[in-house]
C-alpha cells in the first residue's frame, strides 16, 4: 500500500514487543513538509502596510494551484504544511485537490486566539492518504497551554498503517506519530529563547500523548538550522535529523527569509524504529547548496505547468520558478 520510492523505512525490531511498535516486515512511506507562504504574509513591498497577495484572489489562486500541482505530482503519503491559510477560498481549494481528487484526509489547526492584535489567519495542516493511513488519535497542541504567552501551535497525529483487511486490527497495525509545527522566526534573542520553549512544549506533548515505543517524526518550519539550540533539545530527546543521517552533513538552504538570508529552516527529525532511505529537496535539479531568490507577488501567475511540474525538475532554470511558489523549498523524505 505504500509508495515503493518512499523516503522513510520503518524497521522492525525484535526488542520491541508492544503492539504499538512497528512489527513484522519493514514497510516504506513518504512524507513531505512545505511552508507554503500564507497570502496574508506575502507582500508587494518590505513594509507591513504594503499590499499583500491576500488582496488579489486571482494571484493567490494561481500560486496555490501550482503548489497543489506539485503535491499531486509527487503524491506523498503524508503532507505536512505550514502557513496554511485559513481563508475559506484556500481551505476549499486544498480540500478539492488533496481530499476529493487525491484521497487524503485533512487535519488542520489554526493558530490560537490569544494574540492581542487578533487571531492569526494561518496555522499547520497535515494531510494523510486514506488508503494508507488510519488516524487513531489527534491532539491539538496550543503552546499557551504549556505556559507560553504565544499563539503558535503544533498538531500531533497518531497513525496506523492500513494493510490487508484481515490484518487491520489493533494488535497488528503499525503505528506512527507525526508532529507538525512552525516555530517563531528568530528576530531577536527573545525569539530564540521562545523557539527553545516552543520545542520543549512539542516534546512535552509527545511524551504526554504518544504511547511508548511508537516511532515519532517531528517535522516543519523550525526557523533555524540543525545545529542550533532547538536541535540540541531534539538530539537530547533522542531524535535524529533525517537529512544528516543520510547525507552525513547538515542541509544547506531550504528558505530565503524576508531579510534575504538563505539557511536551512525546514527539517524532518525522527526517533525510534524508523530509518530514512532518502531525503531531498524539490526541485531535484538544484542542490541544497543553491541560493534562493525571494518570490514576487504575481510572478507565479506567469508560470506554466512545465515550469514547476515533476517532469520539468531537470530544467536548469527551474529553481527560480519554484522560488515564486514560496520562500521555502519542499523537503521530501
PDB file of C-alpha atoms in Angstrom, residues 53-240:
ATOM      1  CA  UNK A  53      -1.275  38.769  -2.080  1.00  0.00           C
ATOM      2  CA  UNK A  54      -4.418  38.118   0.002  1.00  0.00           C
ATOM      3  CA  UNK A  55      -5.932  41.218  -1.659  1.00  0.00           C
ATOM      4  CA  UNK A  56      -5.604  39.645  -5.119  1.00  0.00           C
ATOM      5  CA  UNK A  57      -7.585  36.374  -5.282  1.00  0.00           C
ATOM      6  CA  UNK A  58      -6.618  35.644  -8.883  1.00  0.00           C
ATOM      7  CA  UNK A  59      -2.947  35.700  -7.837  1.00  0.00           C
ATOM      8  CA  UNK A  60      -3.158  33.509  -4.724  1.00  0.00           C
ATOM      9  CA  UNK A  61      -5.452  31.060  -6.536  1.00  0.00           C
ATOM     10  CA  UNK A  62      -2.876  30.685  -9.295  1.00  0.00           C
ATOM     11  CA  UNK A  63       0.085  30.257  -6.950  1.00  0.00           C
ATOM     12  CA  UNK A  64      -1.601  27.763  -4.662  1.00  0.00           C
ATOM     13  CA  UNK A  65      -2.954  25.940  -7.694  1.00  0.00           C
ATOM     14  CA  UNK A  66       0.661  25.472  -8.795  1.00  0.00           C
ATOM     15  CA  UNK A  67       1.604  24.272  -5.292  1.00  0.00           C
ATOM     16  CA  UNK A  68      -1.188  21.714  -5.459  1.00  0.00           C
ATOM     17  CA  UNK A  69       0.033  20.557  -8.870  1.00  0.00           C
ATOM     18  CA  UNK A  70       3.407  19.843  -7.284  1.00  0.00           C
ATOM     19  CA  UNK A  71       1.816  17.956  -4.388  1.00  0.00           C
ATOM     20  CA  UNK A  72      -0.274  15.952  -6.830  1.00  0.00           C
ATOM     21  CA  UNK A  73       2.709  15.018  -8.990  1.00  0.00           C
ATOM     22  CA  UNK A  74       4.828  13.939  -6.003  1.00  0.00           C
ATOM     23  CA  UNK A  75       1.860  12.324  -4.200  1.00  0.00           C
ATOM     24  CA  UNK A  76       3.452  11.640  -0.791  1.00  0.00           C
ATOM     25  CA  UNK A  77       1.522   9.562   1.718  1.00  0.00           C
ATOM     26  CA  UNK A  78       1.821  12.259   4.405  1.00  0.00           C
ATOM     27  CA  UNK A  79       1.851  16.004   3.635  1.00  0.00           C
ATOM     28  CA  UNK A  80       2.743  18.498   6.374  1.00  0.00           C
ATOM     29  CA  UNK A  81       2.156  22.174   5.585  1.00  0.00           C
ATOM     30  CA  UNK A  82       2.989  25.335   7.496  1.00  0.00           C
ATOM     31  CA  UNK A  83       1.491  28.813   6.957  1.00  0.00           C
ATOM     32  CA  UNK A  84      -1.642  27.073   5.735  1.00  0.00           C
ATOM     33  CA  UNK A  85      -4.102  29.942   5.260  1.00  0.00           C
ATOM     34  CA  UNK A  86      -7.498  29.506   6.914  1.00  0.00           C
ATOM     35  CA  UNK A  87      -9.389  31.672   4.432  1.00  0.00           C
ATOM     36  CA  UNK A  88     -12.322  29.673   3.085  1.00  0.00           C
ATOM     37  CA  UNK A  89     -11.165  30.004  -0.535  1.00  0.00           C
ATOM     38  CA  UNK A  90      -7.872  28.252   0.234  1.00  0.00           C
ATOM     39  CA  UNK A  91      -9.497  25.666   2.505  1.00  0.00           C
ATOM     40  CA  UNK A  92     -11.880  24.759  -0.326  1.00  0.00           C
ATOM     41  CA  UNK A  93      -9.074  24.662  -2.907  1.00  0.00           C
ATOM     42  CA  UNK A  94      -6.964  22.226  -0.867  1.00  0.00           C
ATOM     43  CA  UNK A  95      -9.999  20.161   0.115  1.00  0.00           C
ATOM     44  CA  UNK A  96     -10.931  19.688  -3.522  1.00  0.00           C
ATOM     45  CA  UNK A  97      -7.458  18.757  -4.772  1.00  0.00           C
ATOM     46  CA  UNK A  98      -5.962  16.795  -1.894  1.00  0.00           C
ATOM     47  CA  UNK A  99      -9.065  15.232  -0.380  1.00  0.00           C
ATOM     48  CA  UNK A 100     -11.623  14.786  -3.159  1.00  0.00           C
ATOM     49  CA  UNK A 101      -9.199  14.146  -6.019  1.00  0.00           C
ATOM     50  CA  UNK A 102      -6.209  12.509  -4.332  1.00  0.00           C
ATOM     51  CA  UNK A 103      -7.940  10.750  -1.441  1.00  0.00           C
ATOM     52  CA  UNK A 104      -6.289  12.401   1.549  1.00  0.00           C
ATOM     53  CA  UNK A 105      -7.843  13.245   4.899  1.00  0.00           C
ATOM     54  CA  UNK A 106      -7.299  16.811   6.167  1.00  0.00           C
ATOM     55  CA  UNK A 107      -6.207  17.598   9.733  1.00  0.00           C
ATOM     56  CA  UNK A 108      -5.987  21.335  10.387  1.00  0.00           C
ATOM     57  CA  UNK A 109      -5.010  23.572  13.294  1.00  0.00           C
ATOM     58  CA  UNK A 110      -5.187  27.358  13.149  1.00  0.00           C
ATOM     59  CA  UNK A 111      -3.023  29.436  15.450  1.00  0.00           C
ATOM     60  CA  UNK A 112      -4.753  30.255  18.741  1.00  0.00           C
ATOM     61  CA  UNK A 113      -6.609  33.474  19.516  1.00  0.00           C
ATOM     62  CA  UNK A 114      -4.567  34.824  22.435  1.00  0.00           C
ATOM     63  CA  UNK A 115      -2.664  37.397  20.359  1.00  0.00           C
ATOM     64  CA  UNK A 116      -3.579  40.980  21.318  1.00  0.00           C
ATOM     65  CA  UNK A 117      -3.657  42.039  17.655  1.00  0.00           C
ATOM     66  CA  UNK A 118      -6.305  39.454  16.766  1.00  0.00           C
ATOM     67  CA  UNK A 119      -6.153  35.828  15.732  1.00  0.00           C
ATOM     68  CA  UNK A 120      -3.544  34.898  13.123  1.00  0.00           C
ATOM     69  CA  UNK A 121      -5.141  33.548   9.964  1.00  0.00           C
ATOM     70  CA  UNK A 122      -2.650  30.761   9.341  1.00  0.00           C
ATOM     71  CA  UNK A 123      -1.689  27.508  11.001  1.00  0.00           C
ATOM     72  CA  UNK A 124      -0.497  23.986  10.270  1.00  0.00           C
ATOM     73  CA  UNK A 125      -2.081  21.199   8.253  1.00  0.00           C
ATOM     74  CA  UNK A 126      -1.357  17.506   7.829  1.00  0.00           C
ATOM     75  CA  UNK A 127      -2.928  15.507   5.009  1.00  0.00           C
ATOM     76  CA  UNK A 128      -2.794  11.703   5.209  1.00  0.00           C
ATOM     77  CA  UNK A 129      -3.612   9.351   2.354  1.00  0.00           C
ATOM     78  CA  UNK A 130      -6.784   7.496   3.353  1.00  0.00           C
ATOM     79  CA  UNK A 131      -5.894   4.205   1.736  1.00  0.00           C
ATOM     80  CA  UNK A 132      -2.539   4.132   3.523  1.00  0.00           C
ATOM     81  CA  UNK A 133      -3.199   5.547   7.000  1.00  0.00           C
ATOM     82  CA  UNK A 134      -5.925   5.409   9.608  1.00  0.00           C
ATOM     83  CA  UNK A 135      -5.865   8.265  12.120  1.00  0.00           C
ATOM     84  CA  UNK A 136      -6.038   6.624  15.542  1.00  0.00           C
ATOM     85  CA  UNK A 137      -5.762   9.844  17.541  1.00  0.00           C
ATOM     86  CA  UNK A 138      -5.325  13.577  17.000  1.00  0.00           C
ATOM     87  CA  UNK A 139      -4.054  16.147  19.502  1.00  0.00           C
ATOM     88  CA  UNK A 140      -4.125  19.903  19.004  1.00  0.00           C
ATOM     89  CA  UNK A 141      -1.235  21.450  20.908  1.00  0.00           C
ATOM     90  CA  UNK A 142      -1.600  25.164  21.703  1.00  0.00           C
ATOM     91  CA  UNK A 143       1.585  26.465  23.242  1.00  0.00           C
ATOM     92  CA  UNK A 144      -0.161  28.790  25.684  1.00  0.00           C
ATOM     93  CA  UNK A 145      -1.420  25.659  27.456  1.00  0.00           C
ATOM     94  CA  UNK A 146       2.252  24.936  28.159  1.00  0.00           C
ATOM     95  CA  UNK A 147       2.883  28.256  29.873  1.00  0.00           C
ATOM     96  CA  UNK A 148       3.906  30.230  26.769  1.00  0.00           C
ATOM     97  CA  UNK A 149       2.034  33.502  26.065  1.00  0.00           C
ATOM     98  CA  UNK A 150       2.134  32.827  22.317  1.00  0.00           C
ATOM     99  CA  UNK A 151      -0.307  31.793  19.609  1.00  0.00           C
ATOM    100  CA  UNK A 152       1.904  29.161  17.956  1.00  0.00           C
ATOM    101  CA  UNK A 153       0.634  25.581  17.716  1.00  0.00           C
ATOM    102  CA  UNK A 154       1.570  22.003  16.823  1.00  0.00           C
ATOM    103  CA  UNK A 155      -0.567  19.168  15.512  1.00  0.00           C
ATOM    104  CA  UNK A 156       0.065  15.592  16.657  1.00  0.00           C
ATOM    105  CA  UNK A 157      -1.373  12.633  14.751  1.00  0.00           C
ATOM    106  CA  UNK A 158      -1.068   9.007  15.767  1.00  0.00           C
ATOM    107  CA  UNK A 159      -1.452   6.892  12.654  1.00  0.00           C
ATOM    108  CA  UNK A 160      -1.981   3.205  11.990  1.00  0.00           C
ATOM    109  CA  UNK A 161      -0.875   1.779   8.677  1.00  0.00           C
ATOM    110  CA  UNK A 162      -3.680   0.241   6.676  1.00  0.00           C
ATOM    111  CA  UNK A 163      -2.947  -3.193   5.229  1.00  0.00           C
ATOM    112  CA  UNK A 164      -4.805  -6.310   4.319  1.00  0.00           C
ATOM    113  CA  UNK A 165      -8.318  -6.210   5.787  1.00  0.00           C
ATOM    114  CA  UNK A 166      -7.591  -9.432   7.682  1.00  0.00           C
ATOM    115  CA  UNK A 167      -4.690  -7.642   9.402  1.00  0.00           C
ATOM    116  CA  UNK A 168      -6.499  -4.406  10.205  1.00  0.00           C
ATOM    117  CA  UNK A 169      -6.756  -4.765  13.949  1.00  0.00           C
ATOM    118  CA  UNK A 170      -5.151  -3.039  16.899  1.00  0.00           C
ATOM    119  CA  UNK A 171      -2.655  -5.834  17.512  1.00  0.00           C
ATOM    120  CA  UNK A 172      -1.173  -5.957  14.011  1.00  0.00           C
ATOM    121  CA  UNK A 173      -1.352  -2.423  12.624  1.00  0.00           C
ATOM    122  CA  UNK A 174       1.903  -0.490  12.541  1.00  0.00           C
ATOM    123  CA  UNK A 175       1.777   2.823  14.406  1.00  0.00           C
ATOM    124  CA  UNK A 176       3.471   6.126  13.681  1.00  0.00           C
ATOM    125  CA  UNK A 177       3.268   9.543  15.382  1.00  0.00           C
ATOM    126  CA  UNK A 178       3.754  12.752  13.394  1.00  0.00           C
ATOM    127  CA  UNK A 179       4.027  16.237  14.908  1.00  0.00           C
ATOM    128  CA  UNK A 180       3.833  19.206  12.525  1.00  0.00           C
ATOM    129  CA  UNK A 181       4.729  22.696  13.763  1.00  0.00           C
ATOM    130  CA  UNK A 182       6.017  26.139  12.788  1.00  0.00           C
ATOM    131  CA  UNK A 183       8.299  27.838  15.294  1.00  0.00           C
ATOM    132  CA  UNK A 184       8.820  31.578  15.740  1.00  0.00           C
ATOM    133  CA  UNK A 185      11.233  33.413  13.436  1.00  0.00           C
ATOM    134  CA  UNK A 186      14.341  34.492  15.448  1.00  0.00           C
ATOM    135  CA  UNK A 187      14.150  38.264  15.067  1.00  0.00           C
ATOM    136  CA  UNK A 188      15.870  38.715  18.423  1.00  0.00           C
ATOM    137  CA  UNK A 189      17.419  36.909  21.366  1.00  0.00           C
ATOM    138  CA  UNK A 190      13.954  36.848  22.958  1.00  0.00           C
ATOM    139  CA  UNK A 191      12.609  34.967  19.930  1.00  0.00           C
ATOM    140  CA  UNK A 192      15.494  32.499  20.063  1.00  0.00           C
ATOM    141  CA  UNK A 193      14.594  31.693  23.658  1.00  0.00           C
ATOM    142  CA  UNK A 194      10.920  31.417  22.642  1.00  0.00           C
ATOM    143  CA  UNK A 195      11.808  28.866  19.937  1.00  0.00           C
ATOM    144  CA  UNK A 196      13.514  26.646  22.505  1.00  0.00           C
ATOM    145  CA  UNK A 197      10.493  26.851  24.796  1.00  0.00           C
ATOM    146  CA  UNK A 198       8.171  26.058  21.893  1.00  0.00           C
ATOM    147  CA  UNK A 199      10.140  22.923  21.088  1.00  0.00           C
ATOM    148  CA  UNK A 200      10.079  21.971  24.768  1.00  0.00           C
ATOM    149  CA  UNK A 201       6.278  22.206  24.556  1.00  0.00           C
ATOM    150  CA  UNK A 202       6.304  19.941  21.479  1.00  0.00           C
ATOM    151  CA  UNK A 203       8.436  17.363  23.268  1.00  0.00           C
ATOM    152  CA  UNK A 204       6.220  17.525  26.353  1.00  0.00           C
ATOM    153  CA  UNK A 205       3.123  16.974  24.177  1.00  0.00           C
ATOM    154  CA  UNK A 206       4.722  13.911  22.585  1.00  0.00           C
ATOM    155  CA  UNK A 207       5.578  12.451  25.974  1.00  0.00           C
ATOM    156  CA  UNK A 208       2.002  13.090  27.072  1.00  0.00           C
ATOM    157  CA  UNK A 209       0.094  11.835  24.029  1.00  0.00           C
ATOM    158  CA  UNK A 210       2.275   9.324  22.145  1.00  0.00           C
ATOM    159  CA  UNK A 211       2.431   5.778  23.554  1.00  0.00           C
ATOM    160  CA  UNK A 212       5.869   4.499  24.460  1.00  0.00           C
ATOM    161  CA  UNK A 213       7.648   2.705  21.633  1.00  0.00           C
ATOM    162  CA  UNK A 214       5.775   4.365  18.771  1.00  0.00           C
ATOM    163  CA  UNK A 215       8.186   5.761  16.138  1.00  0.00           C
ATOM    164  CA  UNK A 216       7.838   9.539  16.035  1.00  0.00           C
ATOM    165  CA  UNK A 217       8.525  12.248  13.466  1.00  0.00           C
ATOM    166  CA  UNK A 218       8.803  15.968  14.273  1.00  0.00           C
ATOM    167  CA  UNK A 219       8.525  17.970  11.094  1.00  0.00           C
ATOM    168  CA  UNK A 220       8.058  21.548   9.969  1.00  0.00           C
ATOM    169  CA  UNK A 221       9.488  25.007   9.607  1.00  0.00           C
ATOM    170  CA  UNK A 222      11.659  25.272  12.707  1.00  0.00           C
ATOM    171  CA  UNK A 223      13.163  28.610  11.609  1.00  0.00           C
ATOM    172  CA  UNK A 224      16.713  27.550  12.354  1.00  0.00           C
ATOM    173  CA  UNK A 225      19.480  25.153  11.278  1.00  0.00           C
ATOM    174  CA  UNK A 226      20.035  21.660  12.630  1.00  0.00           C
ATOM    175  CA  UNK A 227      22.929  22.928  14.755  1.00  0.00           C
ATOM    176  CA  UNK A 228      21.120  25.426  16.994  1.00  0.00           C
ATOM    177  CA  UNK A 229      19.606  25.226  20.479  1.00  0.00           C
ATOM    178  CA  UNK A 230      16.334  23.738  19.210  1.00  0.00           C
ATOM    179  CA  UNK A 231      18.301  20.988  17.503  1.00  0.00           C
ATOM    180  CA  UNK A 232      20.214  20.308  20.718  1.00  0.00           C
ATOM    181  CA  UNK A 233      16.888  19.849  22.529  1.00  0.00           C
ATOM    182  CA  UNK A 234      15.840  17.334  19.895  1.00  0.00           C
ATOM    183  CA  UNK A 235      19.068  15.379  19.966  1.00  0.00           C
ATOM    184  CA  UNK A 236      18.960  15.233  23.771  1.00  0.00           C
ATOM    185  CA  UNK A 237      15.448  13.741  23.484  1.00  0.00           C
ATOM    186  CA  UNK A 238      16.737  11.012  21.166  1.00  0.00           C
ATOM    187  CA  UNK A 239      15.821  12.456  17.766  1.00  0.00           C
ATOM    188  CA  UNK A 240      17.981  12.196  14.658  1.00  0.00           C
TER     189      UNK A 240
END
